[in-house]
Coordinates of C-alpha atoms in Angstrom, one line a residue:
M1 CA 13.8 4.9 24.3
G2 CA 16.8 4.0 22.2
L3 CA 19.4 1.4 22.8
D4 CA 22.2 4.2 23.0
E5 CA 20.2 5.6 25.8
V6 CA 19.9 2.7 27.9
V7 CA 23.7 2.1 27.9
L8 CA 24.0 6.0 28.8
G9 CA 21.8 5.7 31.8
L10 CA 23.7 2.6 33.1
C11 CA 27.0 4.7 32.3
R12 CA 25.4 7.7 34.3
A13 CA 23.8 5.5 37.1
T14 CA 27.9 4.3 37.8
V15 CA 30.4 7.0 37.2
P16 CA 31.4 8.4 39.7
T17 CA 28.6 7.5 42.7
F18 CA 29.5 3.3 42.1
A19 CA 32.7 3.2 40.0
D20 CA 35.5 5.8 38.5
T21 CA 35.2 3.7 34.9
I22 CA 32.6 1.7 33.1
L23 CA 33.3 -0.4 29.9
V24 CA 29.8 -1.5 28.4
Y25 CA 30.0 -4.4 25.7
L26 CA 26.7 -5.6 23.8
R27 CA 26.7 -8.7 21.7
E28 CA 26.8 -8.1 18.1
P29 CA 24.5 -8.4 16.6
L30 CA 21.9 -8.3 19.2
P31 CA 19.4 -11.0 19.3
V32 CA 15.7 -10.3 19.5
G33 CA 13.1 -12.1 21.3
D34 CA 13.2 -15.6 20.3
E35 CA 16.0 -15.3 17.6
R36 CA 18.4 -18.0 17.8
P37 CA 21.7 -16.2 17.2
T38 CA 23.7 -17.8 14.6
G39 CA 27.7 -17.8 14.4
P40 CA 30.2 -17.4 17.3
L41 CA 29.3 -15.1 20.3
V42 CA 30.9 -11.5 19.4
L43 CA 31.1 -8.7 21.8
R44 CA 31.4 -5.0 20.8
L45 CA 32.5 -2.1 23.0
R46 CA 29.4 0.0 23.2
R47 CA 30.4 2.9 25.3
V48 CA 33.4 3.8 27.5
E49 CA 33.1 6.1 30.6
P50 CA 34.9 8.4 30.7
A51 CA 36.4 8.4 27.1
E52 CA 39.9 8.0 28.5
P53 CA 39.7 4.8 30.6
P54 CA 42.8 3.3 32.5
V55 CA 42.8 0.2 30.3
L56 CA 43.1 -0.5 26.6
A57 CA 40.2 -2.4 25.4
A58 CA 40.0 -3.9 21.8
E59 CA 36.9 -3.0 20.0
L60 CA 35.5 -6.5 19.2
C61 CA 35.8 -9.8 21.2
E62 CA 35.4 -13.0 20.4
V63 CA 33.9 -15.2 22.9
H64 CA 35.4 -18.8 22.8
P65 CA 33.3 -21.9 23.5
G66 CA 34.9 -23.1 26.8
S67 CA 36.9 -20.4 27.4
A68 CA 37.2 -18.4 30.8
L69 CA 35.1 -15.8 29.6
A70 CA 32.6 -17.9 28.4
E71 CA 32.4 -19.6 31.7
V72 CA 32.1 -16.1 33.5
L73 CA 29.1 -14.8 31.0
R74 CA 27.8 -18.5 31.9
G75 CA 27.8 -18.0 35.5
V76 CA 25.5 -14.9 34.9
R77 CA 26.5 -13.1 38.6
P78 CA 28.5 -10.6 38.8
V79 CA 32.5 -11.3 40.2
F80 CA 35.4 -9.8 41.6
A81 CA 38.2 -8.7 39.1
D82 CA 40.6 -10.6 41.0
A83 CA 38.5 -13.6 41.4
P84 CA 40.5 -16.6 39.7
A85 CA 37.8 -16.8 37.2
A86 CA 37.4 -13.1 36.2
R87 CA 41.5 -12.9 36.0
A88 CA 41.6 -15.8 33.3
A89 CA 38.2 -13.7 31.5
L90 CA 39.9 -10.1 31.3
P91 CA 42.6 -10.8 29.0
E92 CA 40.1 -12.3 26.5
L93 CA 37.6 -9.5 27.2
L94 CA 40.1 -6.7 26.9
G95 CA 41.9 -8.1 23.7
G96 CA 45.1 -9.2 25.7
S97 CA 45.7 -5.7 27.0
G98 CA 45.9 -6.7 30.5
V99 CA 47.6 -10.3 30.5
F100 CA 48.3 -10.4 34.2
G101 CA 44.9 -8.8 35.1
L102 CA 44.1 -4.9 35.6
P103 CA 46.8 -2.0 35.8
A104 CA 48.3 -2.1 39.6
G105 CA 45.7 -0.5 41.5
Q106 CA 42.6 -1.0 40.0
R107 CA 39.9 -2.8 41.3
G108 CA 37.0 -4.2 39.4
I109 CA 33.7 -6.2 39.0
L110 CA 32.9 -7.9 36.0
A111 CA 29.0 -8.3 35.3
P112 CA 27.4 -10.1 32.7
L113 CA 24.3 -8.4 30.9
R114 CA 21.5 -11.4 30.8
G115 CA 18.3 -10.6 29.2
Q116 CA 15.3 -12.2 29.4
R117 CA 16.8 -15.5 27.4
R118 CA 20.3 -15.1 27.1
V119 CA 23.5 -13.4 27.9
I120 CA 23.9 -10.1 25.6
G121 CA 26.9 -8.5 26.9
A122 CA 29.0 -7.7 29.9
A123 CA 30.1 -4.4 32.0
L124 CA 33.3 -3.7 33.5
F125 CA 33.0 -1.7 36.8
L126 CA 36.2 -0.4 37.8
R127 CA 38.0 1.9 40.9
G128 CA 41.2 3.6 41.0
P129 CA 43.6 3.0 43.9
E130 CA 42.6 6.1 45.7
R131 CA 38.8 4.7 46.2
I132 CA 38.2 1.8 48.7
A133 CA 38.0 -1.4 47.2
F134 CA 34.6 -3.2 46.1
Q135 CA 32.8 -5.3 49.0
D136 CA 30.4 -7.9 48.9
D137 CA 27.4 -5.8 49.0
D138 CA 28.9 -4.3 45.8
L139 CA 28.6 -7.4 44.2
L140 CA 24.4 -6.7 44.8
V141 CA 24.7 -3.4 43.4
A142 CA 26.8 -4.2 40.0
A143 CA 24.0 -7.0 39.6
Q144 CA 21.2 -4.9 40.0
L145 CA 22.6 -2.3 37.7
A146 CA 23.4 -5.5 35.1
T147 CA 20.0 -6.7 35.3
H148 CA 18.3 -3.3 34.9
S149 CA 19.9 -2.3 32.0
A150 CA 19.9 -5.8 29.8
L151 CA 16.0 -5.8 30.3
G152 CA 15.9 -2.1 29.3
V153 CA 17.9 -3.5 26.0
D154 CA 15.8 -6.2 25.6
R155 CA 12.4 -4.2 26.0
T156 CA 14.3 -1.9 23.4
L157 CA 14.6 -4.1 21.2
L158 CA 11.5 -5.7 21.3
Y159 CA 10.0 -2.3 20.9
G160 CA 12.3 -1.5 17.7
R161 CA 11.1 -4.7 16.0
E162 CA 7.5 -4.3 16.6
A163 CA 7.5 -0.5 15.4
Y164 CA 9.7 -1.8 12.5
L165 CA 7.4 -4.6 11.6
A166 CA 4.2 -2.4 11.8
D167 CA 5.8 0.5 9.8
E168 CA 7.0 -1.9 7.1
L169 CA 3.3 -3.7 7.0
Q170 CA 2.0 -0.4 6.7
R171 CA 4.4 0.6 3.8
T172 CA 4.0 -2.6 1.7
M173 CA -0.2 -1.7 2.1
L174 CA 0.4 1.5 0.5
P175 CA 0.6 1.8 -3.4
E176 CA 4.2 1.8 -4.2
T177 CA 3.7 3.7 -7.4
L178 CA 0.5 5.7 -8.5
P179 CA -1.4 4.5 -11.8
R180 CA -1.2 7.0 -15.0
T181 CA -4.6 7.8 -15.8
T182 CA -6.4 9.9 -18.5
G183 CA -7.7 13.3 -17.4
V184 CA -5.5 13.4 -14.4
R185 CA -2.2 13.7 -12.6
L186 CA -1.3 12.4 -9.2
A187 CA 0.9 12.8 -6.6
S188 CA 1.3 11.8 -2.6
R189 CA 3.1 11.7 0.3
Y190 CA 3.1 9.8 4.0
L191 CA 4.5 10.8 6.8
P192 CA 4.8 8.2 9.8
A193 CA 4.2 10.1 13.4
A194 CA 7.2 11.1 15.6
E195 CA 9.4 8.3 16.9
T196 CA 7.6 8.4 20.2
T197 CA 4.9 7.1 19.1
R198 CA 3.4 3.6 17.3
V199 CA 2.6 3.3 13.5
G200 CA -1.1 4.0 12.6
G201 CA -3.3 3.2 10.1
D202 CA -3.5 5.8 7.6
W203 CA -4.0 5.2 3.8
Y204 CA -4.5 6.5 0.4
D205 CA -5.2 4.8 -2.6
A206 CA -5.4 5.8 -6.7
I207 CA -8.0 3.0 -8.7
P208 CA -8.5 3.4 -12.3
L209 CA -11.9 2.5 -13.4
P210 CA -13.8 2.2 -16.9
G211 CA -14.3 5.2 -18.6
S212 CA -11.3 6.5 -18.0
R213 CA -12.1 7.4 -14.5
V214 CA -10.3 7.2 -11.5
A215 CA -11.6 6.7 -7.8
L216 CA -9.3 8.6 -5.2
V217 CA -9.5 6.9 -1.5
V218 CA -7.9 8.4 1.7
G219 CA -8.3 6.9 4.9
D220 CA -7.5 6.6 8.7
V221 CA -7.7 3.7 11.2
M222 CA -7.7 5.1 14.7
G223 CA -5.1 4.2 16.7
H224 CA -1.5 3.3 16.6
S225 CA -0.5 -0.3 16.5
M226 CA 0.2 -3.2 14.2
T227 CA -3.9 -3.7 14.8
S228 CA -4.6 -0.7 13.1
A229 CA -2.1 -1.2 10.3
A230 CA -3.5 -4.6 9.7
L231 CA -6.8 -3.2 9.5
M232 CA -5.9 -0.8 7.2
G233 CA -4.6 -3.2 5.0
Q234 CA -8.0 -5.2 5.2
L235 CA -10.0 -1.8 4.4
R236 CA -7.6 -0.8 1.7
T237 CA -8.1 -4.3 0.0
T238 CA -11.7 -4.4 0.3
T239 CA -12.0 -1.0 -0.9
Q240 CA -10.0 -2.0 -3.9
T241 CA -12.4 -4.9 -4.5
L242 CA -15.6 -2.9 -4.2
A243 CA -14.2 -0.4 -6.9
G244 CA -13.4 -2.8 -9.3
L245 CA -17.2 -3.3 -8.9
D246 CA -18.0 0.1 -10.2
L247 CA -20.1 0.7 -7.5
P248 CA -21.6 4.4 -6.5
P249 CA -19.2 6.3 -3.8
Q250 CA -21.9 5.5 -0.5
E251 CA -22.1 2.1 -1.3
V252 CA -18.8 1.5 -1.2
L253 CA -18.5 3.4 2.3
H254 CA -21.6 1.0 3.0
H255 CA -20.0 -2.2 2.5
L256 CA -16.6 -1.1 4.5
D257 CA -19.0 -0.2 7.4
E258 CA -20.2 -3.8 6.9
Q259 CA -16.9 -5.4 7.0
A260 CA -16.1 -3.7 10.4
Q261 CA -19.0 -4.8 12.0
R262 CA -18.3 -8.4 10.8
L263 CA -14.6 -8.0 12.0
G264 CA -16.0 -7.2 15.3
T265 CA -13.1 -4.6 16.0
D266 CA -13.5 -1.9 18.7
R267 CA -11.6 0.3 16.2
M268 CA -13.1 2.7 14.0
A269 CA -11.9 4.4 10.6
T270 CA -12.6 7.4 8.8
C271 CA -13.0 7.7 4.8
L272 CA -13.3 9.8 1.8
Y273 CA -14.1 7.8 -1.2
A274 CA -14.3 9.9 -4.6
V275 CA -14.6 8.9 -8.6
Y276 CA -13.3 11.6 -10.9
D277 CA -14.6 11.3 -14.5
P278 CA -12.5 13.0 -16.8
V279 CA -15.4 13.4 -20.0
S280 CA -17.7 15.1 -17.8
Q281 CA -15.4 17.1 -15.5
R282 CA -17.3 15.9 -12.2
I283 CA -16.5 14.5 -9.1
T284 CA -18.8 12.1 -7.0
L285 CA -17.7 12.0 -3.2
A286 CA -19.0 10.4 -0.4
N287 CA -17.3 10.7 3.3
A288 CA -17.5 8.5 6.7
G289 CA -16.0 11.1 9.1
H290 CA -13.3 12.4 7.3
P291 CA -11.7 15.9 7.3
P292 CA -13.4 17.4 4.1
P293 CA -11.3 17.6 0.9
L294 CA -10.2 21.0 -0.4
L295 CA -10.3 22.2 -4.1
L296 CA -7.7 24.8 -5.4
H297 CA -8.9 26.4 -8.6
L298 CA -7.1 27.4 -11.9
G299 CA -7.1 31.3 -10.4
G300 CA -5.6 30.6 -7.1
R301 CA -9.0 30.4 -5.1
A302 CA -8.9 27.6 -2.5
E303 CA -12.0 26.0 -1.0
V304 CA -13.4 23.7 1.6
L305 CA -15.5 21.5 -0.4
R306 CA -19.1 21.2 1.2
V307 CA -19.4 17.3 1.9
P308 CA -22.1 15.3 4.1
P309 CA -19.6 14.3 6.8
G310 CA -21.1 11.2 8.0
A311 CA -20.4 8.8 10.5
P312 CA -17.1 6.8 10.8
I313 CA -16.9 3.2 9.5
G314 CA -17.6 0.8 12.3
V315 CA -20.4 2.8 13.8
G316 CA -22.9 0.7 11.8
G317 CA -26.3 1.2 10.9
V318 CA -25.8 4.5 9.1
D319 CA -26.4 6.0 5.8
F320 CA -23.8 7.6 3.9
E321 CA -24.7 10.5 1.2
A322 CA -22.7 11.1 -2.2
V323 CA -22.5 14.7 -3.8
E324 CA -21.8 15.4 -7.2
L325 CA -19.6 18.5 -7.8
D326 CA -17.6 20.6 -10.9
A327 CA -13.9 19.3 -11.2
P328 CA -12.9 22.0 -13.9
A329 CA -9.5 21.5 -15.6
G330 CA -6.6 23.0 -14.0
A331 CA -8.2 22.5 -10.4
T332 CA -6.5 20.1 -7.8
L333 CA -8.0 18.0 -5.2
L334 CA -6.4 17.5 -2.3
L335 CA -7.1 14.7 -0.1
Y336 CA -5.5 14.4 3.6
T337 CA -5.7 12.5 6.9
D338 CA -6.1 14.7 10.3
G339 CA -2.6 14.5 11.3
L340 CA -2.2 17.2 8.7
V341 CA -4.4 19.7 10.3
E342 CA -4.8 18.8 13.7
S343 CA -2.3 18.6 16.5
R344 CA -1.8 19.3 20.6
L345 CA -1.4 23.0 19.4
R346 CA -4.3 23.2 17.1
D347 CA -7.7 22.1 16.5
V348 CA -9.0 20.4 13.3
W349 CA -10.8 23.6 11.9
T350 CA -8.2 25.7 12.5
G351 CA -5.5 23.4 10.6
I352 CA -8.3 23.2 7.5
E353 CA -8.3 27.0 7.2
Q354 CA -4.5 26.9 7.6
L355 CA -4.1 24.6 4.8
R356 CA -6.7 26.4 2.7
E357 CA -4.3 29.6 3.1
K358 CA -1.3 27.3 2.1
L359 CA -2.8 26.1 -0.9
A360 CA -3.9 29.8 -2.1
A361 CA -0.5 30.8 -1.0
T362 CA 1.4 28.4 -2.9
A363 CA -0.7 28.8 -6.3
Q364 CA 0.6 32.7 -5.8
L365 CA 4.2 31.3 -6.6
T366 CA 2.8 30.1 -10.2
G367 CA 0.6 33.0 -10.9
P368 CA -3.2 32.5 -11.8
D369 CA -2.6 30.8 -15.3
H370 CA -0.1 28.3 -14.2
P371 CA -1.2 25.6 -11.2
P372 CA 1.8 25.1 -8.8
P373 CA 3.5 21.9 -10.1
L374 CA 1.7 18.7 -7.7
E375 CA 5.2 17.8 -6.0
L376 CA 5.9 21.1 -5.4
L377 CA 2.2 21.8 -4.1
C378 CA 2.9 18.8 -1.6
D379 CA 5.9 19.9 -0.3
E380 CA 4.8 23.1 0.3
V381 CA 1.7 21.4 2.2
L382 CA 4.0 19.7 4.5
D383 CA 5.9 22.6 5.1
M384 CA 3.3 24.0 7.2
L385 CA 3.8 21.5 10.1
G386 CA 5.9 22.9 12.9
P387 CA 7.2 21.6 16.2
G388 CA 4.6 19.5 18.0
D389 CA 2.6 18.8 14.3
R390 CA 3.6 15.7 14.2
D391 CA 1.4 13.4 16.7
D392 CA 0.0 11.2 14.1
D393 CA 0.9 9.8 10.5
I394 CA 0.0 12.0 7.6
A395 CA -1.4 10.7 4.3
L396 CA -1.7 13.1 1.6
L397 CA -2.9 12.5 -2.3
A398 CA -3.3 15.4 -4.6
A399 CA -4.9 15.0 -8.1
R400 CA -4.9 17.4 -11.0
F401 CA -7.9 17.5 -13.0
D402 CA -7.0 17.7 -16.9
G403 CA -9.7 16.5 -18.0
I404 CA -10.9 15.4 -21.4
A405 CA -12.8 17.7 -23.7
P406 CA -16.3 16.6 -25.3
S407 CA -14.6 16.9 -28.8
D408 CA -12.0 14.3 -27.9
A409 CA -14.7 11.8 -27.0
A410 CA -17.3 9.7 -29.3
Y411 CA -20.2 7.5 -27.4
W412 CA -22.5 5.3 -29.2
F413 CA -25.1 2.4 -28.0
L414 CA -25.2 -0.5 -30.5
E415 CA -28.2 -3.3 -30.1
P416 CA -26.9 -6.7 -29.9
E417 CA -27.4 -7.7 -33.7
D418 CA -25.4 -9.3 -36.2
T419 CA -25.3 -5.7 -37.9
A420 CA -23.6 -4.3 -34.5
P421 CA -19.8 -4.8 -35.5
R422 CA -20.3 -3.7 -39.2
R423 CA -22.3 -0.4 -37.8
A424 CA -19.0 -0.1 -35.3
R425 CA -16.4 0.0 -38.0
R426 CA -18.3 2.6 -39.8
L427 CA -18.6 4.8 -36.8
A428 CA -15.0 4.3 -35.6
R429 CA -13.7 5.3 -39.2
Q430 CA -15.7 8.7 -38.9
A431 CA -14.4 9.3 -35.4
L432 CA -11.0 9.0 -36.6
E433 CA -11.4 10.9 -40.0
R434 CA -12.8 13.9 -37.7
W435 CA -9.6 13.8 -35.6
D436 CA -7.3 13.5 -38.4
L437 CA -6.5 9.8 -37.2
A438 CA -7.3 7.9 -40.4
E439 CA -4.2 6.1 -40.6
L440 CA -5.5 4.0 -37.6
S441 CA -8.4 3.3 -39.3
D442 CA -7.1 -0.2 -40.5
S443 CA -6.5 -1.5 -37.2
V444 CA -9.3 0.3 -35.1
E445 CA -11.8 -1.2 -37.1
L446 CA -10.2 -4.7 -37.0
L447 CA -10.1 -4.5 -33.1
V448 CA -13.4 -2.8 -32.7
S449 CA -15.2 -5.3 -35.1
E450 CA -13.4 -8.5 -33.0
V451 CA -14.4 -7.1 -29.3
V452 CA -18.0 -5.8 -30.7
T453 CA -18.3 -9.5 -32.5
N454 CA -17.7 -11.3 -29.1
A455 CA -19.9 -8.5 -26.9
V456 CA -23.0 -9.6 -29.6
R457 CA -22.3 -13.3 -29.0
Y458 CA -23.4 -13.2 -25.6
A459 CA -25.2 -9.8 -24.7
S460 CA -28.8 -9.3 -24.3
R461 CA -29.0 -5.5 -23.6
P462 CA -27.1 -2.7 -26.0
I463 CA -23.7 -2.7 -26.1
T464 CA -21.9 0.7 -25.8
L465 CA -19.0 1.8 -27.7
R466 CA -16.6 4.6 -26.8
L467 CA -13.6 6.5 -28.2
L468 CA -11.3 8.5 -26.3
R469 CA -8.4 10.9 -28.1
T470 CA -5.9 12.0 -25.7
D471 CA -2.1 11.3 -25.7
V472 CA -3.2 8.0 -26.8
L473 CA -6.7 6.6 -28.6
R474 CA -9.0 4.6 -26.4
C475 CA -11.4 2.4 -27.5
E476 CA -14.1 1.0 -24.9
V477 CA -16.6 -1.8 -25.5
G478 CA -19.4 -2.8 -22.6
D479 CA -22.2 -5.2 -22.4
D480 CA -24.7 -7.0 -19.5
V481 CA -22.2 -10.1 -19.3
P482 CA -20.2 -10.1 -16.1
Q483 CA -17.7 -12.9 -17.4
L484 CA -14.4 -11.7 -18.3
P485 CA -12.9 -13.3 -21.3
R486 CA -9.4 -14.5 -22.0
V487 CA -6.8 -14.9 -24.5
R488 CA -7.1 -18.4 -26.2
H489 CA -5.0 -19.6 -29.0
A490 CA -7.2 -20.5 -31.8
R491 CA -7.1 -24.2 -33.4
T492 CA -5.8 -23.7 -37.2
T493 CA -9.3 -25.0 -38.2
G494 CA -11.3 -23.2 -35.6
E495 CA -13.7 -20.4 -36.4
S496 CA -13.5 -18.9 -32.7
G497 CA -10.8 -17.6 -30.1
R498 CA -8.9 -15.4 -32.6
G499 CA -10.6 -12.1 -31.1
L500 CA -8.4 -11.4 -27.9
F501 CA -5.3 -12.9 -29.6
V502 CA -5.7 -10.4 -32.0
V503 CA -6.4 -7.4 -29.4
N504 CA -3.4 -8.7 -27.6
Q505 CA -1.0 -8.5 -30.5
L506 CA -2.2 -5.1 -31.9
S507 CA -2.8 -3.0 -29.3
R508 CA -0.4 -0.9 -27.4
R509 CA -2.1 -2.4 -24.0
W510 CA -5.7 -3.9 -23.1
G511 CA -7.6 -4.8 -20.2
A512 CA -11.0 -6.1 -18.8
T513 CA -13.1 -4.8 -16.0
R514 CA -15.9 -6.5 -14.1
L515 CA -19.2 -4.2 -13.5
S516 CA -21.7 -4.1 -11.3
T517 CA -24.0 -4.3 -14.4
G518 CA -21.4 -6.5 -16.7
K519 CA -18.1 -5.4 -17.9
V520 CA -15.9 -3.2 -20.1
I521 CA -13.4 -4.4 -22.8
W522 CA -10.9 -1.8 -23.6
F523 CA -7.7 -1.2 -25.7
E524 CA -5.5 1.7 -26.4
L525 CA -3.2 2.4 -29.6
N526 CA 0.0 4.6 -30.0
I527 CA -1.0 8.0 -31.7
K528 CA 1.6 9.2 -33.7
Q529 CA 3.1 12.6 -33.0

């Protein structure tokens, strides 16, 4: 129930059975919970019933400390309008429109509205001259109406603050922007549940991985509360950490399940974790009780992917199974939470079939040779929601697979020997000549030599070197040493410390990622168009 509904309920309970007219004032701004108001006490006229009252009232009223109105509000109990205290307070409340009290014949009760901790407003009940005057018993009725309404305002404010904080908590835990990764384009949507329910624990993420791969994640913590949103944040943070270790999808879900067991929470979560490799154009997926993903092929065919369903996270003691599937260029993967396909009006499998049909119908809009734009696709998918379909939050992640052609990738193993940097320079130069990028040879050879030299110094197993040509040139060097390097400023007479400094100066961007088997250092250079 909203604040306006509480005030409207007071007015309808009052007019015309108890009074002919009511004026409801609320504090501006309204304090919430233990919040301590700052500044002067200001009352705003929130509602008048009927719309044309027999008295004129200003919209705002500042209550001065020690004034007659301040004393009436401090007294808490309702008072008759003709009582000395009220006669002095009414001109201040009404903005000076009634210097001698109410207009002739009007009888009234002035009732403070007091919440659990402080006065939050006032109500003025009026009866015209044709009705019997207020009696002593009417003071009790006015007190009950005022108390009930003030507590309703308090509850509404506290509920609104909790819902706002939970919603903000959840939104801050969702990615502000999706990463721009080679070989795949991304789009997402998040819709909170209807206003009648609390915020839930739906989330999505896209995490760049070494080798131009990307992890695609969608999950849903069961329930609607701050607890659900907080647990979602913990699981998402853990997923990012595990993805950084480059663990297989089934291992990521296993560790998430273990974390849920350690937390001791009674809430379970579903999650689908997928890794897309644009070079091999394959995708590996593992599922923990989540609705299956859908794949929209370039020709317009939409299919529900057969992924072992698995048990939800938090069940404990179960194994997760991963499957590897083709991810052809031009296809679109759709990950979503159950709020999109399940509601009071339809079961989950009916919703999944409707979603599949919606994807196929959307693909027809652009023809079999052109996949629909991702943003349009997301909007069209959400359009399938009807009245009553917003019982739960909805998270949606769409990935368009562009892939990287095998001819645009070059991959080698180098033994950790002194000759490795020289061989790396030669292999890189040959690949650049094959790609008509000879103008980058000097820069690439220098940077490759520096990074490989550093790897040779510490590695005990073969070093990997990979070049990828897309809209940029990307070089990746992997070794079996997990320690990440850092940029150091070499001394003038020093012979080391210049490698990453040179990479930092000459590359478009660079980075280092720790793996379960070592690390990868990568850098990118712009390709002149």
